[in-house]
Amino acid sequence: MYFFVELKKASKRMTCHKRYKIQKKVREHHRKLRKEAKKRGHKKPRKDLGVPNSAPFKEALLREAELRKQRLEELKQQQKLDRQKEQEKKRKLDTNSGVEPSNVEPVKEEFGQCNAKNKAKSGKQNPKKLYCQELKKVIEASDVVLEVLDARDPLGCRCPQVEEAIVQGGQKKLVLVLNKSDLIPKENLENWLNYLKEELPTVVFKASTNPKGKGKMTKVKRRAAPFKSEVCIGKEGLWKLLRGFQETLGKAIQVGVIGFPNVGKSSIINSLKQERICIVGVSMGLTRNMQVIPLDKQITIMDCPSFIVSPFNSPTALALRSPASIEVLKPVEAASAILSQADKRQVVLKFTVPDFKNSLEFFTLLAQRRGLHQKGGSPNVDVAAKLLWSEWTGGSLGYYCHPPASWTLSPHFNESIVMDMKWGFNLEELEKNNSHSIKAIRSPRLASSILFKSSGLTNGITEEKDIPEELPKQKERKQEVGDDYEDMDNDQESVDEETNEKSSGMSPAKEAWEVLHDESQTDEQSARCYVLDKMTEEEDDAYDFSTDYV
């Protein structure tokens, strides 16, 4: 017979001499590590230098990084709410002790199906419908509505559908604000002011911008950051206009700020408040919800999302006014539509390229001039088209449009409506303030600006039923982007909310710089070309079109 004896595990006991010897060795090792760390000293974290100003297509890169970060934040918030709902349902299931083990699995399956349906609904929800709802809320709650216009194309920034909705809303006042007045010549600004004030009260304005924080997105915090920026022009005139109307009305008023994307609505509010209270940036459509900001005890101002551009507008209007134009249309098509309405001779001088026959040749020459090449060395036409589009829709390029030769009343207005809109405002004082603002503005010369042919009034959408459904290609793109962000978010589920806020508050310069390295392999050449373009800008200011250009 065989007997199996279970062996005992080896004992971990040791002599005191051996144990003390090990402890001594460990102490010596730790002391040695501390000594080496002390010799090396404390290393400071490397500062994020961001994208240099000499880099090509900087604004486009920063715009893409901001949009990417904003989508990521929205996805994080949505997934956080979904997780909270899951935890609440799980707690309810745990408290229900009468549920048998066999019934637990079906309940979990039903819960998973409901969660999937909720995610699908949130993904299918069109944000444009939410924008229409927010716009209606602002118009209904406002006593005075400020329609912000880009001074470079004031007629193209007016929306007849929204103005008609304001007129039908009752006793509401509509005031036009000519923002970005420093980007057009003074003569052209005076002509537009004389044209627009025949119909509605018009204020000349130049919002403050922060050059240090340019291209970075700021969040609303408990304590607002001090607003250190350039001088704001037209603030006193707008303040006096609103204050005089409030005194005439004899009660507190609410002021709504509306307009197309990237006309400077949030920047005007920040300038009036003298704080970074609203999100601003180079990208279009950063404002997603209505925001109420009290200016003082009697005046409250409201920020709202941008107008939704109708797809039945001209290609030029879609390229300039729609934030998704560069995604829906091809970059070359969107930029070509803009280029077709610009003066060819002035474009050649502004971008310092040779004469061209068509838009494709211009983008090829611009890519060669800026050093934008693909892997094989051929010019990157798509990146050059995006560069032109970003500069034209941004706030750096100076171009201007001529007002119509003869003034005609808009079809959605009549003489009685025009008189009602002007009632309650001190127009004489407004005219004096506008003339003072025009003198204070440092405007560019005609030689350094590009003449642009306006496409007229831009049609918008105010009703949710009129919003067209998204194309299948757009849905596929959004789903791909959403899947990428979900994978990124799953890796960070264990991170607290505070760490998420810190990471989202960082500048998008790192992301933009990575994109810059991926898209272009000749950064040094592009930087040199970009510097040459900046050097030639001063020469363009002194150029006279009466001389011959060879």
Coordinates of C-alpha atoms in Angstrom, one line a residue:
M1 CA 0.0 0.0 0.0
Y2 CA 1.1 3.5 -0.8
F3 CA 0.5 6.4 1.6
F4 CA 0.5 10.0 0.3
V5 CA 1.9 12.5 2.8
E6 CA 1.1 16.2 2.2
L7 CA 4.3 18.2 2.4
K8 CA 4.3 21.3 4.5
K9 CA 5.3 24.7 3.0
A10 CA 8.7 26.0 3.7
S11 CA 8.8 28.3 6.7
K12 CA 9.7 32.0 6.1
R13 CA 11.3 32.3 9.5
M14 CA 14.9 33.5 9.6
T15 CA 17.5 34.5 12.1
C16 CA 17.5 38.0 13.5
H17 CA 21.0 38.6 12.1
K18 CA 19.8 37.9 8.5
R19 CA 16.6 40.1 8.9
Y20 CA 18.5 43.1 10.3
K21 CA 21.0 42.8 7.5
I22 CA 18.3 42.9 4.9
Q23 CA 16.6 46.0 6.5
K24 CA 20.0 47.7 6.6
K25 CA 20.6 47.1 2.9
V26 CA 17.1 48.5 2.0
R27 CA 17.8 51.7 4.0
E28 CA 21.1 52.2 2.3
H29 CA 19.5 51.7 -1.1
H30 CA 16.8 54.4 -0.4
R31 CA 19.4 56.8 0.9
K32 CA 21.4 56.4 -2.3
L33 CA 18.3 57.1 -4.4
R34 CA 17.6 60.3 -2.4
K35 CA 21.1 61.5 -2.8
E36 CA 21.0 61.0 -6.6
A37 CA 17.7 62.8 -6.8
K38 CA 19.0 65.7 -4.8
K39 CA 22.0 66.0 -7.2
R40 CA 19.8 66.1 -10.2
G41 CA 17.6 68.8 -8.8
H42 CA 13.9 69.5 -9.4
K43 CA 13.1 69.5 -13.1
K44 CA 10.5 72.1 -14.2
P45 CA 7.7 70.9 -16.5
R46 CA 8.3 71.8 -20.1
K47 CA 6.2 74.7 -21.2
D48 CA 3.8 74.3 -24.1
L49 CA 5.1 76.7 -26.7
G50 CA 2.1 76.2 -29.0
V51 CA 2.0 76.7 -32.7
P52 CA 4.4 79.5 -33.8
N53 CA 3.0 82.5 -35.6
S54 CA 5.3 81.8 -38.6
A55 CA 3.6 78.3 -39.1
P56 CA 1.4 78.0 -42.2
F57 CA -2.4 77.6 -41.8
K58 CA -2.2 78.2 -38.1
E59 CA -5.8 79.4 -37.7
A60 CA -7.2 76.3 -39.5
L61 CA -5.2 74.0 -37.2
L62 CA -6.3 75.8 -34.0
R63 CA -9.9 75.7 -35.3
E64 CA -9.8 71.9 -35.9
A65 CA -8.2 71.3 -32.4
E66 CA -10.9 73.4 -30.7
L67 CA -13.7 71.6 -32.5
R68 CA -12.1 68.3 -31.6
K69 CA -11.8 69.2 -27.9
Q70 CA -15.4 70.5 -27.8
R71 CA -16.8 67.4 -29.3
L72 CA -14.8 65.3 -26.8
E73 CA -16.2 67.3 -23.9
E74 CA -19.8 66.9 -25.1
L75 CA -19.3 63.1 -25.5
K76 CA -17.7 62.9 -22.0
Q77 CA -20.7 64.7 -20.4
Q78 CA -23.2 62.5 -22.3
Q79 CA -21.4 59.3 -21.3
K80 CA -21.2 60.5 -17.7
L81 CA -25.0 61.0 -17.6
D82 CA -25.5 57.5 -19.1
R83 CA -23.2 56.0 -16.4
Q84 CA -25.2 57.7 -13.7
K85 CA -28.4 56.4 -15.1
E86 CA -26.9 52.9 -15.1
Q87 CA -25.9 53.1 -11.5
E88 CA -29.3 54.3 -10.4
K89 CA -31.0 51.4 -12.2
K90 CA -28.5 49.0 -10.7
R91 CA -29.2 50.3 -7.2
K92 CA -32.9 49.8 -7.7
L93 CA -32.3 46.3 -8.8
D94 CA -30.1 45.6 -5.8
T95 CA -32.8 47.0 -3.4
N96 CA -35.4 44.8 -4.9
S97 CA -34.6 41.6 -2.9
G98 CA -37.7 39.8 -4.2
V99 CA -36.1 39.3 -7.6
E100 CA -35.1 35.6 -8.2
P101 CA -31.6 34.8 -9.7
S102 CA -33.2 33.4 -12.8
N103 CA -34.9 36.8 -13.5
V104 CA -31.8 38.9 -13.1
E105 CA -30.3 38.1 -16.5
P106 CA -33.5 39.2 -18.5
V107 CA -33.6 42.4 -16.5
K108 CA -30.0 43.2 -17.3
E109 CA -30.7 42.5 -21.0
E110 CA -33.7 44.9 -21.0
F111 CA -31.6 47.5 -19.2
G112 CA -28.9 47.2 -21.9
Q113 CA -31.4 47.6 -24.7
C114 CA -32.9 50.7 -23.1
N115 CA -29.4 52.2 -22.7
A116 CA -28.6 51.5 -26.3
K117 CA -31.9 53.2 -27.4
N118 CA -31.1 56.3 -25.3
K119 CA -27.7 56.6 -26.9
A120 CA -29.1 56.2 -30.3
K121 CA -31.7 58.9 -29.7
S122 CA -29.0 61.3 -28.4
G123 CA -26.9 60.5 -31.4
K124 CA -29.8 61.1 -33.9
Q125 CA -30.8 64.4 -32.3
N126 CA -30.0 67.2 -34.7
P127 CA -28.2 70.1 -33.0
K128 CA -29.7 72.5 -35.6
K129 CA -33.1 72.1 -34.1
L130 CA -31.8 73.0 -30.7
Y131 CA -30.2 76.1 -32.2
C132 CA -33.6 77.1 -33.6
Q133 CA -35.3 76.6 -30.2
E134 CA -32.6 78.7 -28.4
L135 CA -32.9 81.5 -31.0
K136 CA -36.7 81.6 -30.5
K137 CA -36.2 81.8 -26.8
V138 CA -33.9 84.8 -27.1
I139 CA -36.2 86.7 -29.5
E140 CA -39.2 86.1 -27.3
A141 CA -37.5 87.3 -24.1
S142 CA -35.8 90.3 -25.7
D143 CA -36.9 93.9 -25.7
V144 CA -34.1 95.0 -27.9
V145 CA -32.4 92.7 -30.4
L146 CA -28.8 93.4 -31.6
E147 CA -28.1 91.9 -35.0
V148 CA -24.4 91.7 -35.4
L149 CA -23.0 92.2 -38.9
D150 CA -19.5 91.7 -40.3
A151 CA -18.5 95.1 -41.7
R152 CA -16.7 93.4 -44.5
D153 CA -20.0 92.1 -45.9
P154 CA -22.9 93.7 -44.0
L155 CA -25.6 92.8 -46.5
G156 CA -24.6 89.2 -46.6
C157 CA -24.8 89.0 -42.7
R158 CA -28.5 90.1 -42.7
C159 CA -31.2 87.4 -42.5
P160 CA -34.6 88.4 -43.7
Q161 CA -36.4 85.5 -42.1
V162 CA -35.1 86.3 -38.6
E163 CA -35.8 90.0 -39.0
E164 CA -39.4 89.2 -40.1
A165 CA -39.8 87.0 -37.0
I166 CA -38.6 89.9 -34.8
V167 CA -41.2 92.2 -36.5
Q168 CA -44.0 89.7 -35.9
G169 CA -42.9 89.2 -32.3
G170 CA -44.5 92.5 -31.2
Q171 CA -43.0 95.6 -29.7
K172 CA -39.4 94.7 -30.1
K173 CA -36.6 96.9 -31.3
L174 CA -34.0 95.8 -33.9
V175 CA -30.5 97.5 -33.9
L176 CA -27.7 96.7 -36.3
V177 CA -24.1 96.5 -35.0
L178 CA -21.3 96.8 -37.5
N179 CA -18.6 94.7 -35.9
K180 CA -15.0 94.3 -37.3
S181 CA -15.1 97.9 -38.5
D182 CA -11.3 98.1 -38.4
L183 CA -10.9 95.6 -41.3
I184 CA -12.4 97.9 -44.0
P185 CA -11.4 101.4 -45.3
K186 CA -13.0 104.4 -43.6
E187 CA -14.7 105.6 -46.8
N188 CA -16.4 102.2 -47.3
L189 CA -17.4 102.2 -43.6
E190 CA -19.0 105.6 -43.9
N191 CA -20.9 104.6 -47.0
W192 CA -22.3 101.5 -45.3
L193 CA -23.3 103.4 -42.3
N194 CA -25.2 106.0 -44.4
Y195 CA -26.9 103.1 -46.2
L196 CA -28.0 101.0 -43.2
K197 CA -29.1 103.9 -40.9
E198 CA -31.9 104.8 -43.4
E199 CA -33.7 101.6 -42.3
L200 CA -32.6 100.8 -38.8
P201 CA -30.4 102.3 -36.0
T202 CA -26.8 101.3 -36.7
V203 CA -23.8 101.3 -34.3
V204 CA -20.2 101.2 -35.4
F205 CA -18.3 98.8 -33.2
K206 CA -14.9 97.1 -32.9
A207 CA -14.9 94.4 -30.3
S208 CA -11.9 93.7 -28.1
T209 CA -9.7 90.7 -28.8
N210 CA -7.0 89.2 -26.7
P211 CA -3.9 88.5 -28.8
K212 CA -2.3 86.4 -26.1
G213 CA -5.2 84.0 -25.9
K214 CA -5.9 84.1 -29.6
G215 CA -7.1 80.7 -30.9
K216 CA -7.6 79.3 -27.4
M217 CA -11.0 78.5 -26.0
T218 CA -11.9 79.9 -22.6
K219 CA -14.4 78.4 -20.3
V220 CA -16.8 80.1 -17.9
K221 CA -15.5 79.7 -14.4
R222 CA -16.7 80.9 -11.0
R223 CA -14.3 83.8 -11.0
A224 CA -14.2 85.4 -14.5
A225 CA -10.7 86.2 -15.8
P226 CA -9.8 89.9 -16.2
F227 CA -10.2 91.0 -19.8
K228 CA -6.8 92.3 -20.9
S229 CA -7.1 93.1 -24.6
E230 CA -7.0 95.7 -27.3
V231 CA -9.0 98.9 -27.1
C232 CA -12.8 98.5 -27.7
I233 CA -14.3 101.1 -30.0
G234 CA -18.0 101.9 -30.0
K235 CA -18.8 100.7 -26.5
E236 CA -19.8 104.0 -25.2
G237 CA -22.2 104.7 -28.1
L238 CA -23.9 101.3 -27.7
W239 CA -24.1 101.8 -23.9
K240 CA -25.7 105.2 -24.3
L241 CA -28.2 103.9 -26.9
L242 CA -29.4 101.1 -24.6
R243 CA -29.4 103.3 -21.5
G244 CA -31.5 106.0 -23.2
F245 CA -34.0 103.4 -24.4
Q246 CA -34.2 101.9 -20.9
E247 CA -34.9 105.3 -19.4
T248 CA -37.5 106.0 -22.1
L249 CA -39.2 102.7 -21.4
G250 CA -39.1 103.2 -17.7
K251 CA -38.3 99.6 -16.8
A252 CA -35.5 97.0 -16.9
I253 CA -34.8 95.7 -20.4
Q254 CA -33.4 92.5 -21.9
V255 CA -31.1 92.7 -24.9
G256 CA -30.6 89.7 -27.2
V257 CA -27.5 89.4 -29.4
I258 CA -28.0 87.4 -32.7
G259 CA -26.2 86.9 -36.0
F260 CA -24.5 84.4 -38.3
P261 CA -21.5 82.4 -37.2
N262 CA -18.2 84.2 -36.6
V263 CA -19.5 87.7 -36.7
G264 CA -18.3 88.5 -33.1
K265 CA -21.5 88.1 -31.0
S266 CA -19.7 86.7 -27.9
S267 CA -16.8 89.2 -28.3
I268 CA -19.2 92.1 -28.2
I269 CA -20.7 90.8 -24.9
N270 CA -17.2 90.3 -23.5
S271 CA -16.3 93.9 -24.5
L272 CA -19.4 95.3 -22.8
K273 CA -18.9 93.2 -19.7
Q274 CA -15.1 93.8 -19.8
E275 CA -14.6 90.1 -18.8
R276 CA -14.2 86.8 -20.6
I277 CA -17.7 85.7 -19.7
C278 CA -18.5 84.0 -23.1
I279 CA -16.7 81.4 -25.1
V280 CA -14.8 82.9 -28.0
G281 CA -12.4 81.5 -30.6
V282 CA -11.5 81.4 -34.2
S283 CA -13.8 78.5 -35.0
M284 CA -17.4 78.9 -36.0
G285 CA -20.4 78.0 -33.9
L286 CA -18.8 77.9 -30.4
T287 CA -21.9 79.2 -28.7
R288 CA -24.3 76.2 -28.3
N289 CA -26.9 77.4 -25.7
M290 CA -28.5 80.6 -24.5
Q291 CA -26.5 82.5 -21.9
V292 CA -27.9 85.3 -19.7
I293 CA -25.4 87.9 -18.5
P294 CA -26.4 90.9 -16.4
L295 CA -24.6 94.1 -17.4
D296 CA -26.1 96.1 -14.6
K297 CA -29.3 96.2 -12.5
Q298 CA -31.4 97.5 -15.4
I299 CA -29.9 95.9 -18.5
T300 CA -29.5 92.2 -19.1
I301 CA -27.8 90.8 -22.3
M302 CA -28.4 87.3 -23.8
D303 CA -26.1 85.4 -26.0
C304 CA -27.5 82.7 -28.3
P305 CA -26.4 80.3 -31.0
S306 CA -25.9 81.4 -34.6
F307 CA -28.4 81.4 -37.4
I308 CA -28.9 78.2 -39.4
V309 CA -28.1 78.9 -43.0
S310 CA -30.5 77.7 -45.6
P311 CA -29.0 75.2 -48.1
F312 CA -30.7 77.1 -51.0
N313 CA -28.3 80.0 -50.8
S314 CA -25.5 80.6 -53.3
P315 CA -22.3 78.6 -52.9
T316 CA -20.5 81.8 -51.8
A317 CA -23.0 82.5 -49.0
L318 CA -22.8 78.8 -47.9
A319 CA -19.0 78.9 -47.8
L320 CA -18.9 82.2 -45.8
R321 CA -21.8 81.8 -43.4
S322 CA -22.1 78.0 -42.7
P323 CA -19.6 76.4 -40.3
A324 CA -20.1 73.0 -41.9
S325 CA -19.4 74.3 -45.5
I326 CA -15.8 73.0 -45.5
E327 CA -17.1 69.5 -44.5
V328 CA -20.2 69.3 -46.7
L329 CA -18.6 70.9 -49.7
K330 CA -15.1 70.0 -50.9
P331 CA -12.5 72.5 -49.7
V332 CA -11.6 73.4 -53.3
E333 CA -15.2 74.1 -54.2
A334 CA -15.9 76.2 -51.1
A335 CA -12.7 78.3 -51.6
S336 CA -13.3 78.6 -55.3
A337 CA -16.8 80.0 -54.7
I338 CA -15.2 82.7 -52.5
L339 CA -12.4 83.4 -54.9
S340 CA -14.8 83.9 -57.9
Q341 CA -16.3 86.9 -56.2
A342 CA -13.0 88.6 -55.3
D343 CA -11.0 91.1 -57.4
K344 CA -8.4 89.0 -59.2
R345 CA -5.7 91.7 -59.3
Q346 CA -5.9 92.5 -55.6
V347 CA -5.8 88.8 -54.7
V348 CA -2.6 88.4 -56.7
L349 CA -1.0 91.3 -54.8
K350 CA -2.3 90.3 -51.4
F351 CA -1.1 86.7 -51.6
T352 CA 2.0 87.5 -53.7
V353 CA 1.4 84.9 -56.4
P354 CA 1.7 85.2 -60.2
D355 CA -1.3 85.8 -62.4
F356 CA -3.6 82.7 -62.6
K357 CA -6.3 81.6 -65.0
N358 CA -8.6 79.6 -62.7
S359 CA -9.0 78.8 -59.0
L360 CA -7.2 75.4 -59.3
E361 CA -4.1 77.1 -60.6
F362 CA -4.3 79.7 -57.9
F363 CA -4.4 77.1 -55.2
T364 CA -1.4 75.3 -56.8
L365 CA 0.6 78.6 -56.8
L366 CA -0.4 79.4 -53.2
A367 CA 0.6 75.9 -52.1
Q368 CA 4.0 76.4 -53.8
R369 CA 4.4 79.9 -52.3
R370 CA 3.6 78.6 -48.7
G371 CA 5.5 75.4 -49.0
L372 CA 2.4 73.1 -48.7
H373 CA 3.5 69.9 -50.4
Q374 CA 2.3 66.3 -50.3
K375 CA 4.6 63.3 -49.7
G376 CA 5.6 63.0 -53.3
G377 CA 6.5 66.7 -53.5
S378 CA 3.3 67.8 -55.5
P379 CA 1.5 70.9 -54.2
N380 CA -1.3 70.1 -51.7
V381 CA -4.2 71.9 -53.3
D382 CA -6.8 70.9 -50.6
V383 CA -4.7 72.4 -47.7
A384 CA -4.2 75.6 -49.7
A385 CA -7.9 75.8 -50.3
K386 CA -8.5 75.4 -46.5
L387 CA -5.9 78.1 -45.8
L388 CA -7.8 80.6 -48.0
W389 CA -11.1 79.6 -46.5
S390 CA -9.8 80.0 -42.9
E391 CA -8.3 83.4 -43.6
W392 CA -11.4 84.7 -45.4
T393 CA -13.8 83.5 -42.6
G394 CA -11.4 84.6 -39.8
G395 CA -10.8 88.0 -38.5
S396 CA -7.4 88.9 -40.0
L397 CA -8.0 89.3 -43.8
G398 CA -9.2 92.7 -44.9
Y399 CA -11.8 92.8 -47.7
Y400 CA -14.8 95.0 -48.4
C401 CA -18.0 95.3 -50.4
H402 CA -19.6 98.3 -52.0
P403 CA -23.1 99.1 -50.8
P404 CA -25.9 99.2 -53.4
A405 CA -26.0 102.3 -55.6
S406 CA -29.6 103.3 -54.6
W407 CA -31.3 102.6 -51.3
T408 CA -34.5 100.5 -51.3
L409 CA -36.6 99.4 -48.4
S410 CA -36.3 95.7 -47.5
P411 CA -39.4 93.6 -48.6
H412 CA -40.1 92.6 -45.0
F413 CA -40.2 96.2 -43.8
N414 CA -42.5 99.2 -44.4
E415 CA -42.4 102.8 -43.4
S416 CA -44.4 102.4 -40.3
I417 CA -42.2 99.5 -39.1
V418 CA -39.1 101.6 -39.7
M419 CA -40.6 104.5 -37.7
D420 CA -41.4 102.1 -34.8
M421 CA -37.9 100.6 -34.8
K422 CA -36.4 104.1 -34.4
W423 CA -38.8 105.3 -31.7
G424 CA -37.2 105.6 -28.2
F425 CA -33.6 106.0 -29.4
N426 CA -31.6 109.2 -29.4
L427 CA -30.4 109.0 -33.0
E428 CA -28.6 112.4 -33.0
E429 CA -26.4 111.3 -30.1
L430 CA -25.9 107.9 -31.9
E431 CA -24.7 109.7 -35.0
K432 CA -22.2 111.8 -33.0
N433 CA -20.8 108.7 -31.3
N434 CA -20.5 106.8 -34.6
S435 CA -18.5 109.7 -36.2
H436 CA -16.2 109.7 -33.1
S437 CA -15.8 105.9 -33.4
I438 CA -14.9 106.1 -37.1
K439 CA -12.2 108.7 -36.4
A440 CA -10.8 106.5 -33.6
I441 CA -10.6 103.4 -35.7
R442 CA -7.3 102.6 -37.4
S443 CA -8.5 101.3 -40.8
P444 CA -6.5 99.7 -43.6
R445 CA -5.9 101.4 -46.9
L446 CA -7.7 100.5 -50.1
A447 CA -4.5 99.1 -51.5
S448 CA -4.2 96.5 -48.8
S449 CA -7.9 95.4 -49.0
I450 CA -9.6 93.1 -51.5
L451 CA -12.7 94.2 -53.3
F452 CA -15.4 91.5 -52.9
K453 CA -18.8 91.2 -54.6
S454 CA -21.5 90.5 -52.0
S455 CA -24.1 87.8 -52.8
G456 CA -26.9 89.9 -51.0
L457 CA -29.1 88.9 -48.1
T458 CA -28.5 85.4 -46.8
N459 CA -31.6 83.2 -46.2
G460 CA -31.8 81.4 -42.9
I461 CA -34.0 78.8 -41.2
T462 CA -36.1 79.7 -38.2
E463 CA -38.6 76.8 -38.1
E464 CA -37.5 73.3 -37.0
K465 CA -39.6 71.6 -39.7
D466 CA -37.6 73.4 -42.4
I467 CA -34.3 72.0 -41.3
P468 CA -33.2 69.4 -44.0
E469 CA -32.1 65.9 -42.9
E470 CA -28.5 65.1 -42.8
L471 CA -26.9 63.3 -45.7
P472 CA -25.8 59.6 -45.1
K473 CA -22.2 60.6 -45.7
Q474 CA -22.4 63.2 -43.0
K475 CA -23.9 60.7 -40.6
E476 CA -21.1 58.2 -41.3
R477 CA -18.5 60.9 -40.6
K478 CA -20.2 61.8 -37.3
Q479 CA -20.5 58.2 -36.2
E480 CA -16.8 57.6 -37.0
V481 CA -15.8 60.7 -35.0
G482 CA -18.1 59.6 -32.1
D483 CA -16.6 56.1 -32.0
D484 CA -13.1 57.5 -31.8
Y485 CA -14.1 59.7 -28.9
E486 CA -15.9 56.9 -27.1
D487 CA -12.7 54.8 -27.2
M488 CA -10.7 57.8 -25.9
D489 CA -13.3 58.3 -23.1
N490 CA -13.3 54.6 -22.0
D491 CA -9.6 54.9 -21.2
Q492 CA -10.3 57.8 -18.9
E493 CA -13.3 56.5 -17.0
S494 CA -11.4 56.3 -13.7
V495 CA -10.3 59.9 -13.9
D496 CA -12.2 62.4 -11.7
E497 CA -14.2 65.3 -12.9
E498 CA -11.7 67.8 -11.7
T499 CA -8.9 66.2 -13.7
N500 CA -11.1 66.2 -16.8
E501 CA -11.7 70.0 -16.4
K502 CA -7.9 70.6 -16.1
S503 CA -7.1 68.5 -19.2
S504 CA -9.9 70.2 -21.2
G505 CA -8.7 73.7 -20.1
M506 CA -5.3 73.1 -21.6
S507 CA -4.5 74.8 -24.9
P508 CA -5.0 72.8 -28.1
A509 CA -1.5 73.7 -29.3
K510 CA -0.1 70.2 -28.8
E511 CA -2.8 68.7 -30.9
A512 CA -2.5 71.3 -33.5
W513 CA 1.3 70.9 -33.6
E514 CA 0.9 67.1 -34.2
V515 CA -1.5 67.8 -37.1
L516 CA 1.0 70.3 -38.5
H517 CA 3.8 67.6 -38.5
D518 CA 1.5 65.0 -40.1
E519 CA 0.2 67.3 -42.9
S520 CA 3.4 69.1 -43.9
Q521 CA 7.0 67.8 -44.1
T522 CA 8.6 71.1 -45.1
D523 CA 8.0 73.3 -42.1
E524 CA 11.1 75.3 -42.6
Q525 CA 10.4 76.3 -46.1
S526 CA 6.8 77.2 -45.3
A527 CA 7.9 79.3 -42.4
R528 CA 10.2 81.2 -44.6
C529 CA 7.5 81.8 -47.2
Y530 CA 5.1 82.9 -44.5
V531 CA 7.5 85.4 -43.2
L532 CA 8.0 86.8 -46.7
D533 CA 4.3 87.2 -47.1
K534 CA 4.2 89.2 -43.8
M535 CA 7.0 91.4 -45.0
T536 CA 5.2 92.1 -48.3
E537 CA 2.0 93.2 -46.5
E538 CA 3.6 96.6 -45.5
E539 CA 4.6 97.1 -49.1
D540 CA 1.0 96.4 -50.2
D541 CA -0.2 99.2 -48.0
A542 CA 1.8 101.7 -49.9
Y543 CA 0.8 100.4 -53.4
D544 CA -1.2 102.7 -55.7
F545 CA -3.5 101.1 -58.2
S546 CA -3.0 104.0 -60.6
T547 CA 0.4 102.6 -61.4
D548 CA 1.0 99.7 -63.8
Y549 CA 1.5 96.2 -62.5
V550 CA 3.6 93.8 -64.4

